Amino acid sequence: MPFRPRYTGLIAKYKDRLPINDDTRLISLGEGNTPLIRLNNIPRDLGKDVDIYVKYEGLNPTGSFKDRGMTMAVTKAVDEGSKAIICASTGNTSASAAAYAARAGIKAFVLIPDGKIAMGKLAQAIMHGAEVIQIAGNFDDGMRIVKEIADHAPVTIVNSVNPYRLQGQKTAAFEIVEELERAPDYHCLPVGNAGNITAHWIGYCEYSGRGDECLTEACALCHGHCRYASAVVGNRPVMVGYQAHGANPFIRGEMVDDPDTVATAIRIGHPQSWKQAWAASKESGGWFDECSDQEILQAQLLLASREGVFCEPASATSLAGAMRDIRSGRIPEGSTVVCTLTGHGLKDPDVAIRQAGDAISTIPATLDAVKKAILDKL
Ligand code: AN7
């Protein structure tokens, strides 16, 4: 056949592995199928023999990995007759919820922390017609309220406490295994609410399972009887989660009441998938560690300037941590490492310009001045 079938999103592709019926109306924007980019310059600069890949989830329809979970959550919400969805969000979940609600023709309510969300994400929620409710509190306050609201109003929660979200998000692990023809040795992710690290582990476990037996306690849906597990691949990665220093409950081993970091996406102190993420970490032989805001911003700039890949600050946490652990040898030479880049750099132009904007100055609009400017830099 001369043409390949049109890609129509991850539910269509993985419907045999998702809680979906053949006649379910799919709410999709063509999410998933994101590039797995092999880094060239950074491993060479590190002087280490490692293969580092970045899974560029910023290329999903709304610019973050949240779309993988949202297509599932909104598809199920509509299937179950829901007319409205709600989430608390540091920004990306609200952008995604707003877009998929628009697509489905239902209402989205999004609770965002006052003043602490990146401009691009706010613009998305507004443009997609969500009801934006700004609260004088942080993400964790919003989450607490949203979890109670379902008892008081006919709305479906689409935060990752909704188990369908993680089912959609697990497909990122499937894609990685299919491209590498094995699981990586290490998979590094930024951790906020801890849904994504949990979802990836569920995906890897399914692809390495032997049948109806579930290989992980991280999955809240199957209760030990995984319908989907099948031996696609023999290995599973070590799962490594990195947090921002100011929002580091997994490093402290307890909840953090006043989280703060430049990476506003992961400014979360009370992660909802606490137990599941610990299960993923322990079962895989992994660990959690933290990065300073400065390390995060340096990694973001390095990736953009040395590899041509622009991710948002929170996303760069995975690479910042991985580089440190590669340098120290905790991630040994010879390893294949995947870092998830959870969101696109254009989400948060303010932080980027604050960081790199000094490079711009104004000169006279003359040939001579421009010529001099170029020759000075060559
Ligand atoms: C870019 O949008 O929680 O550990 O409300 O936007 O699965 O929570 C965002 C989280 C990493 C952390 N990178 O993922 C929200 C929200 C980016 C993010 C995370 C988020 P989880």
Short mmCIF file of C-alpha atoms and ligand atoms in Angstrom, two decimals:
data_model
loop_
_atom_site.label_atom_id
_atom_site.label_comp_id
_atom_site.label_asym_id
_atom_site.label_seq_id
_atom_site.Cartn_x
_atom_site.Cartn_y
_atom_site.Cartn_z
CA MET A 1 0.00 0.00 0.00
CA PRO A 2 1.50 3.34 -0.99
CA PHE A 3 0.15 5.30 1.98
CA ARG A 4 0.24 4.61 5.69
CA PRO A 5 -3.05 4.98 7.58
CA ARG A 6 -3.52 8.44 9.08
CA TYR A 7 -2.36 8.65 12.71
CA THR A 8 -5.43 9.54 14.77
CA GLY A 9 -4.15 9.58 18.31
CA LEU A 10 -3.02 7.20 21.00
CA ILE A 11 -6.39 5.70 21.96
CA ALA A 12 -6.97 4.55 18.39
CA LYS A 13 -3.46 3.13 18.25
CA TYR A 14 -3.49 1.37 21.63
CA LYS A 15 -7.21 0.63 22.04
CA ASP A 16 -6.51 -3.02 22.89
CA ARG A 17 -4.52 -1.88 25.91
CA LEU A 18 -6.88 0.83 27.13
CA PRO A 19 -10.21 0.65 28.96
CA ILE A 20 -12.25 1.50 25.89
CA ASN A 21 -14.99 -0.13 23.76
CA ASP A 22 -15.12 -0.30 19.98
CA ASP A 23 -18.14 2.01 19.86
CA THR A 24 -16.78 4.65 22.25
CA ARG A 25 -16.63 8.14 20.71
CA LEU A 26 -12.96 9.12 20.92
CA ILE A 27 -12.10 12.69 21.89
CA SER A 28 -8.71 13.15 20.29
CA LEU A 29 -6.45 15.85 18.88
CA GLY A 30 -3.90 13.42 17.44
CA GLU A 31 -1.84 13.30 20.65
CA GLY A 32 1.11 10.96 21.22
CA ASN A 33 3.59 9.71 18.62
CA THR A 34 6.14 12.27 19.83
CA PRO A 35 9.78 12.21 18.74
CA LEU A 36 12.46 10.37 20.67
CA ILE A 37 15.52 12.48 19.91
CA ARG A 38 19.04 11.15 20.43
CA LEU A 39 21.29 13.84 21.88
CA ASN A 40 24.52 14.46 20.01
CA ASN A 41 26.44 17.25 21.68
CA ILE A 42 25.60 16.96 25.36
CA PRO A 43 26.90 13.37 25.80
CA ARG A 44 30.09 14.39 24.01
CA ASP A 45 30.44 17.45 26.25
CA LEU A 46 29.95 15.22 29.28
CA GLY A 47 32.80 13.01 28.07
CA LYS A 48 30.81 9.90 28.97
CA ASP A 49 29.86 6.95 26.83
CA VAL A 50 26.11 7.10 27.32
CA ASP A 51 23.20 7.20 24.92
CA ILE A 52 20.82 9.95 26.00
CA TYR A 53 17.44 10.28 24.32
CA VAL A 54 14.85 12.92 25.04
CA LYS A 55 11.18 12.10 24.59
CA TYR A 56 9.86 15.44 23.40
CA GLU A 57 6.40 15.51 24.92
CA GLY A 58 6.21 19.24 24.30
CA LEU A 59 5.15 18.33 20.76
CA ASN A 60 1.76 17.07 21.86
CA PRO A 61 -1.23 19.13 20.62
CA THR A 62 -1.34 21.50 23.61
CA GLY A 63 2.40 21.38 24.17
CA SER A 64 2.65 18.93 27.07
CA PHE A 65 2.40 15.26 28.02
CA LYS A 66 -0.92 15.97 29.73
CA ASP A 67 -2.71 15.41 26.41
CA ARG A 68 -2.00 11.67 26.64
CA GLY A 69 -4.00 11.40 29.83
CA MET A 70 -6.56 14.01 28.87
CA THR A 71 -7.72 12.26 25.69
CA MET A 72 -8.54 9.22 27.85
CA ALA A 73 -10.09 11.13 30.74
CA VAL A 74 -12.29 13.30 28.53
CA THR A 75 -13.26 10.38 26.28
CA LYS A 76 -14.42 8.47 29.37
CA ALA A 77 -16.12 11.51 30.90
CA VAL A 78 -18.15 12.08 27.72
CA ASP A 79 -18.88 8.35 27.43
CA GLU A 80 -20.27 8.42 30.95
CA GLY A 81 -22.50 11.41 30.15
CA SER A 82 -20.54 14.12 31.91
CA LYS A 83 -21.20 17.70 30.77
CA ALA A 84 -18.34 19.35 32.63
CA ILE A 85 -14.81 18.60 33.79
CA ILE A 86 -12.70 20.24 36.48
CA CYS A 87 -9.06 20.25 37.49
CA ALA A 88 -6.59 22.05 39.69
CA SER A 89 -3.46 22.88 37.78
CA THR A 90 -0.04 24.45 37.73
CA GLY A 91 -0.90 25.25 34.10
CA ASN A 92 -0.45 22.37 31.68
CA THR A 93 -3.34 20.26 32.91
CA SER A 94 -5.63 23.28 32.61
CA ALA A 95 -4.46 23.99 29.05
CA SER A 96 -5.03 20.38 28.07
CA ALA A 97 -8.38 20.06 29.85
CA ALA A 98 -9.57 23.28 28.21
CA ALA A 99 -8.63 22.06 24.72
CA TYR A 100 -10.16 18.59 25.03
CA ALA A 101 -13.33 20.01 26.58
CA ALA A 102 -13.61 22.40 23.64
CA ARG A 103 -13.13 19.48 21.26
CA ALA A 104 -15.82 17.47 23.07
CA GLY A 105 -18.26 20.36 23.40
CA ILE A 106 -18.38 20.25 27.20
CA LYS A 107 -17.41 22.76 29.87
CA ALA A 108 -14.04 22.94 31.64
CA PHE A 109 -13.42 24.59 35.01
CA VAL A 110 -9.78 25.10 35.91
CA LEU A 111 -8.43 26.18 39.30
CA ILE A 112 -5.06 27.86 39.04
CA PRO A 113 -2.73 29.31 41.67
CA ASP A 114 -2.75 33.08 41.84
CA GLY A 115 0.03 34.56 39.67
CA LYS A 116 2.17 31.41 39.55
CA ILE A 117 1.33 29.99 36.17
CA ALA A 118 3.28 30.48 32.97
CA MET A 119 1.76 32.93 30.48
CA GLY A 120 1.43 30.49 27.58
CA LYS A 121 -0.62 28.08 29.67
CA LEU A 122 -3.00 30.78 30.87
CA ALA A 123 -3.43 31.98 27.28
CA GLN A 124 -4.38 28.45 26.23
CA ALA A 125 -6.98 27.97 28.96
CA ILE A 126 -8.61 31.28 28.08
CA MET A 127 -8.55 30.76 24.32
CA HIS A 128 -10.09 27.29 24.59
CA GLY A 129 -12.95 28.80 26.58
CA ALA A 130 -12.36 27.29 29.99
CA GLU A 131 -13.80 28.93 33.09
CA VAL A 132 -10.61 30.02 34.78
CA ILE A 133 -10.90 30.20 38.55
CA GLN A 134 -7.85 31.78 40.12
CA ILE A 135 -7.47 30.98 43.81
CA ALA A 136 -5.48 32.79 46.48
CA GLY A 137 -3.51 29.64 47.21
CA ASN A 138 -1.20 27.14 45.56
CA PHE A 139 -1.76 23.99 43.51
CA ASP A 140 -2.14 21.82 46.60
CA ASP A 141 -4.94 24.06 47.89
CA GLY A 142 -6.68 23.79 44.52
CA MET A 143 -6.28 20.02 44.50
CA ARG A 144 -7.79 19.70 47.97
CA ILE A 145 -10.88 21.66 46.87
CA VAL A 146 -11.26 19.86 43.54
CA LYS A 147 -11.25 16.46 45.27
CA GLU A 148 -14.20 17.56 47.39
CA ILE A 149 -16.16 19.38 44.70
CA ALA A 150 -17.55 16.27 42.97
CA ASP A 151 -19.80 15.76 46.01
CA HIS A 152 -21.24 19.24 45.50
CA ALA A 153 -21.43 19.76 41.71
CA PRO A 154 -21.91 17.55 38.62
CA VAL A 155 -18.35 17.76 37.34
CA THR A 156 -15.76 15.08 36.51
CA ILE A 157 -12.27 15.47 37.95
CA VAL A 158 -9.58 15.17 35.32
CA ASN A 159 -6.54 15.49 37.55
CA SER A 160 -4.42 12.35 37.66
CA VAL A 161 -6.44 11.02 40.62
CA ASN A 162 -8.74 10.09 37.73
CA PRO A 163 -7.27 6.65 36.88
CA TYR A 164 -7.95 7.02 33.15
CA ARG A 165 -5.35 9.79 33.02
CA LEU A 166 -2.53 7.40 33.92
CA GLN A 167 -3.86 4.83 31.46
CA GLY A 168 -3.44 7.33 28.64
CA GLN A 169 -0.06 8.48 29.89
CA LYS A 170 1.36 4.94 30.05
CA THR A 171 1.44 4.93 26.22
CA ALA A 172 4.58 7.08 26.26
CA ALA A 173 6.46 4.05 27.61
CA PHE A 174 5.02 1.88 24.82
CA GLU A 175 6.28 4.29 22.18
CA ILE A 176 9.78 4.35 23.67
CA VAL A 177 10.01 0.55 23.80
CA GLU A 178 8.78 0.28 20.21
CA GLU A 179 11.39 2.73 18.95
CA LEU A 180 14.36 1.37 20.90
CA GLU A 181 13.18 -2.24 20.45
CA ARG A 182 13.83 -2.62 24.19
CA ALA A 183 13.23 -0.59 27.34
CA PRO A 184 15.96 1.92 28.21
CA ASP A 185 18.25 1.17 31.15
CA TYR A 186 17.25 4.38 32.95
CA HIS A 187 14.17 6.55 32.54
CA CYS A 188 14.42 10.01 34.09
CA LEU A 189 11.42 12.25 34.71
CA PRO A 190 10.56 15.48 36.48
CA VAL A 191 8.24 14.73 39.37
CA GLY A 192 5.46 16.99 40.65
CA ASN A 193 2.20 15.24 41.40
CA ALA A 194 4.00 11.99 40.49
CA GLY A 195 1.37 10.76 38.04
CA ASN A 196 3.69 10.59 35.06
CA ILE A 197 6.44 8.51 36.65
CA THR A 198 3.72 6.13 37.86
CA ALA A 199 2.11 5.95 34.42
CA HIS A 200 5.41 5.22 32.69
CA TRP A 201 6.14 2.41 35.12
CA ILE A 202 2.70 0.91 34.50
CA GLY A 203 3.41 1.04 30.76
CA TYR A 204 6.81 -0.60 31.07
CA CYS A 205 5.40 -3.29 33.35
CA GLU A 206 2.61 -4.08 30.90
CA TYR A 207 5.03 -4.46 28.03
CA SER A 208 7.21 -6.84 30.02
CA GLY A 209 4.44 -8.83 31.71
CA ARG A 210 3.62 -12.43 31.02
CA GLY A 211 -0.15 -12.43 30.83
CA ASP A 212 -2.84 -11.67 33.35
CA GLU A 213 -0.42 -11.14 36.21
CA CYS A 214 0.34 -7.53 37.10
CA LEU A 215 3.97 -6.68 37.73
CA THR A 216 3.39 -3.52 39.72
CA GLU A 217 1.49 -2.17 42.69
CA ALA A 218 1.59 1.27 41.07
CA CYS A 219 -1.47 0.55 38.93
CA ALA A 220 -4.68 1.54 40.68
CA LEU A 221 -6.96 0.11 38.00
CA CYS A 222 -6.18 -3.57 37.64
CA HIS A 223 -5.88 -4.68 41.29
CA GLY A 224 -3.30 -7.32 40.46
CA HIS A 225 -5.07 -8.70 37.38
CA CYS A 226 -3.65 -6.83 34.46
CA ARG A 227 -5.76 -7.44 31.37
CA TYR A 228 -3.16 -5.94 29.13
CA ALA A 229 0.18 -7.35 30.24
CA SER A 230 2.02 -9.24 27.53
CA ALA A 231 5.63 -9.99 26.79
CA VAL A 232 6.60 -7.41 24.21
CA VAL A 233 10.03 -6.88 25.71
CA GLY A 234 12.22 -8.52 28.33
CA ASN A 235 13.55 -5.61 30.34
CA ARG A 236 12.27 -2.67 32.37
CA PRO A 237 14.12 0.55 33.16
CA VAL A 238 15.29 1.93 36.46
CA MET A 239 12.92 4.82 37.17
CA VAL A 240 14.58 8.02 38.36
CA GLY A 241 12.52 10.99 39.54
CA TYR A 242 13.91 14.48 39.96
CA GLN A 243 12.24 17.31 41.85
CA ALA A 244 13.03 20.97 42.28
CA HIS A 245 14.90 21.71 45.51
CA GLY A 246 12.10 23.97 46.77
CA ALA A 247 9.35 21.43 46.01
CA ASN A 248 10.94 18.16 47.07
CA PRO A 249 8.59 15.94 49.14
CA PHE A 250 10.04 12.71 47.68
CA ILE A 251 13.53 13.70 48.80
CA ARG A 252 12.40 14.80 52.25
CA GLY A 253 10.15 11.78 52.63
CA GLU A 254 7.25 13.97 53.68
CA MET A 255 4.83 16.54 52.29
CA VAL A 256 6.03 20.12 51.80
CA ASP A 257 3.62 22.86 52.80
CA ASP A 258 5.06 25.88 51.02
CA PRO A 259 6.68 24.66 47.78
CA ASP A 260 8.52 27.14 45.61
CA THR A 261 10.57 26.90 42.42
CA VAL A 262 11.14 28.74 39.15
CA ALA A 263 9.77 25.58 37.50
CA THR A 264 6.15 26.51 38.29
CA ALA A 265 4.80 23.35 36.64
CA ILE A 266 6.24 21.26 39.48
CA ARG A 267 5.56 23.68 42.30
CA ILE A 268 3.74 20.93 44.17
CA GLY A 269 4.23 19.91 47.80
CA HIS A 270 1.52 17.28 48.29
CA PRO A 271 1.81 14.81 45.41
CA GLN A 272 -1.34 12.80 44.75
CA SER A 273 0.41 9.67 43.43
CA TRP A 274 2.70 9.43 46.47
CA LYS A 275 2.31 5.71 47.17
CA GLN A 276 2.28 4.64 43.52
CA ALA A 277 5.43 6.61 42.70
CA TRP A 278 7.25 5.06 45.65
CA ALA A 279 6.17 1.65 44.37
CA ALA A 280 7.53 2.47 40.90
CA SER A 281 10.78 3.68 42.38
CA LYS A 282 11.29 0.69 44.67
CA GLU A 283 10.15 -1.98 42.21
CA SER A 284 12.48 -0.63 39.53
CA GLY A 285 15.47 -0.15 41.84
CA GLY A 286 15.33 3.60 41.21
CA TRP A 287 15.71 6.74 43.27
CA PHE A 288 14.54 10.33 43.73
CA ASP A 289 16.82 13.32 43.81
CA GLU A 290 16.54 17.08 43.59
CA CYS A 291 17.95 19.88 41.41
CA SER A 292 18.41 23.52 42.29
CA ASP A 293 16.58 26.16 40.24
CA GLN A 294 19.93 27.17 38.81
CA GLU A 295 20.71 23.62 37.64
CA ILE A 296 17.26 23.40 36.06
CA LEU A 297 17.65 26.64 34.12
CA GLN A 298 21.18 25.73 33.03
CA ALA A 299 19.98 22.40 31.67
CA GLN A 300 17.10 24.12 29.87
CA LEU A 301 19.49 26.56 28.21
CA LEU A 302 22.03 23.84 27.39
CA LEU A 303 19.43 21.69 25.69
CA ALA A 304 18.09 24.62 23.68
CA SER A 305 21.48 26.02 22.70
CA ARG A 306 23.45 22.79 22.19
CA GLU A 307 20.78 20.47 20.79
CA GLY A 308 18.05 22.72 19.36
CA VAL A 309 15.39 21.35 21.70
CA PHE A 310 13.36 23.88 23.68
CA CYS A 311 11.53 22.60 26.75
CA GLU A 312 10.00 24.40 29.70
CA PRO A 313 11.95 24.70 32.97
CA ALA A 314 10.18 21.84 34.80
CA SER A 315 10.97 19.50 31.92
CA ALA A 316 14.66 20.30 32.05
CA THR A 317 14.76 18.90 35.59
CA SER A 318 14.98 15.39 34.11
CA LEU A 319 18.07 16.26 32.08
CA ALA A 320 19.66 18.32 34.86
CA GLY A 321 19.41 15.38 37.24
CA ALA A 322 20.45 12.81 34.65
CA MET A 323 23.56 14.79 33.73
CA ARG A 324 24.59 14.97 37.37
CA ASP A 325 24.06 11.23 37.87
CA ILE A 326 25.92 10.41 34.64
CA ARG A 327 28.85 12.60 35.70
CA SER A 328 29.04 10.94 39.10
CA GLY A 329 28.73 7.43 37.64
CA ARG A 330 25.51 6.61 39.48
CA ILE A 331 24.16 6.13 35.95
CA PRO A 332 27.07 4.09 34.55
CA GLU A 333 28.74 4.35 31.17
CA GLY A 334 27.26 2.09 28.53
CA SER A 335 23.71 2.96 29.64
CA THR A 336 20.80 3.97 27.46
CA VAL A 337 18.99 6.82 29.19
CA VAL A 338 15.65 8.39 28.28
CA CYS A 339 14.72 11.79 29.72
CA THR A 340 11.13 12.89 29.37
CA LEU A 341 10.73 16.52 28.31
CA THR A 342 7.24 17.07 29.61
CA GLY A 343 6.39 20.49 28.15
CA HIS A 344 7.35 22.89 25.37
CA GLY A 345 9.65 25.84 26.02
CA LEU A 346 7.17 28.29 24.48
CA LYS A 347 4.85 27.68 27.42
CA ASP A 348 6.96 29.94 29.59
CA PRO A 349 8.61 32.66 27.48
CA ASP A 350 9.05 34.96 30.49
CA VAL A 351 11.53 32.70 32.25
CA ALA A 352 13.43 32.10 29.01
CA ILE A 353 13.76 35.79 28.23
CA ARG A 354 14.73 36.60 31.81
CA GLN A 355 17.45 33.99 31.51
CA ALA A 356 18.82 34.65 28.03
CA GLY A 357 17.43 38.07 27.06
CA ASP A 358 20.69 39.94 27.81
CA ALA A 359 22.00 38.66 24.50
CA ILE A 360 19.85 41.24 22.68
CA SER A 361 20.91 44.86 22.14
CA THR A 362 19.74 47.52 19.69
CA ILE A 363 22.06 49.00 17.07
CA PRO A 364 21.53 51.57 14.29
CA ALA A 365 19.54 50.35 11.27
CA THR A 366 22.49 50.64 8.89
CA LEU A 367 24.45 48.16 6.81
CA ASP A 368 27.67 49.15 8.56
CA ALA A 369 26.32 48.55 12.03
CA VAL A 370 24.81 45.18 11.11
CA LYS A 371 28.02 44.15 9.33
CA LYS A 372 30.06 45.04 12.40
CA ALA A 373 27.63 43.15 14.66
CA ILE A 374 28.03 40.01 12.55
CA LEU A 375 31.80 40.19 12.14
CA ASP A 376 32.22 40.75 15.90
CA LYS A 377 30.47 37.45 16.57
CA LEU A 378 32.08 35.24 13.95
C1 AN7 B 1 5.84 20.42 32.34
O1 AN7 B 1 -0.45 20.92 35.07
O2 AN7 B 1 0.58 19.07 37.74
O3 AN7 B 1 4.64 14.35 38.32
O4 AN7 B 1 -1.32 20.80 37.03
O5 AN7 B 1 3.39 20.43 33.71
O6 AN7 B 1 2.89 13.77 36.66
O7 AN7 B 1 2.61 15.76 38.12
C2 AN7 B 1 1.85 19.61 35.86
C3 AN7 B 1 2.87 18.75 36.04
C4 AN7 B 1 6.27 17.85 34.90
C5 AN7 B 1 4.95 16.88 36.71
N1 AN7 B 1 6.49 18.68 33.88
O8 AN7 B 1 4.28 15.73 36.32
C6 AN7 B 1 -0.43 20.50 36.23
C7 AN7 B 1 0.68 19.67 36.70
C8 AN7 B 1 5.53 19.53 33.48
C9 AN7 B 1 4.30 19.56 34.14
C10 AN7 B 1 5.09 17.84 35.59
C11 AN7 B 1 4.08 18.72 35.24
P1 AN7 B 1 3.55 14.83 37.41
#
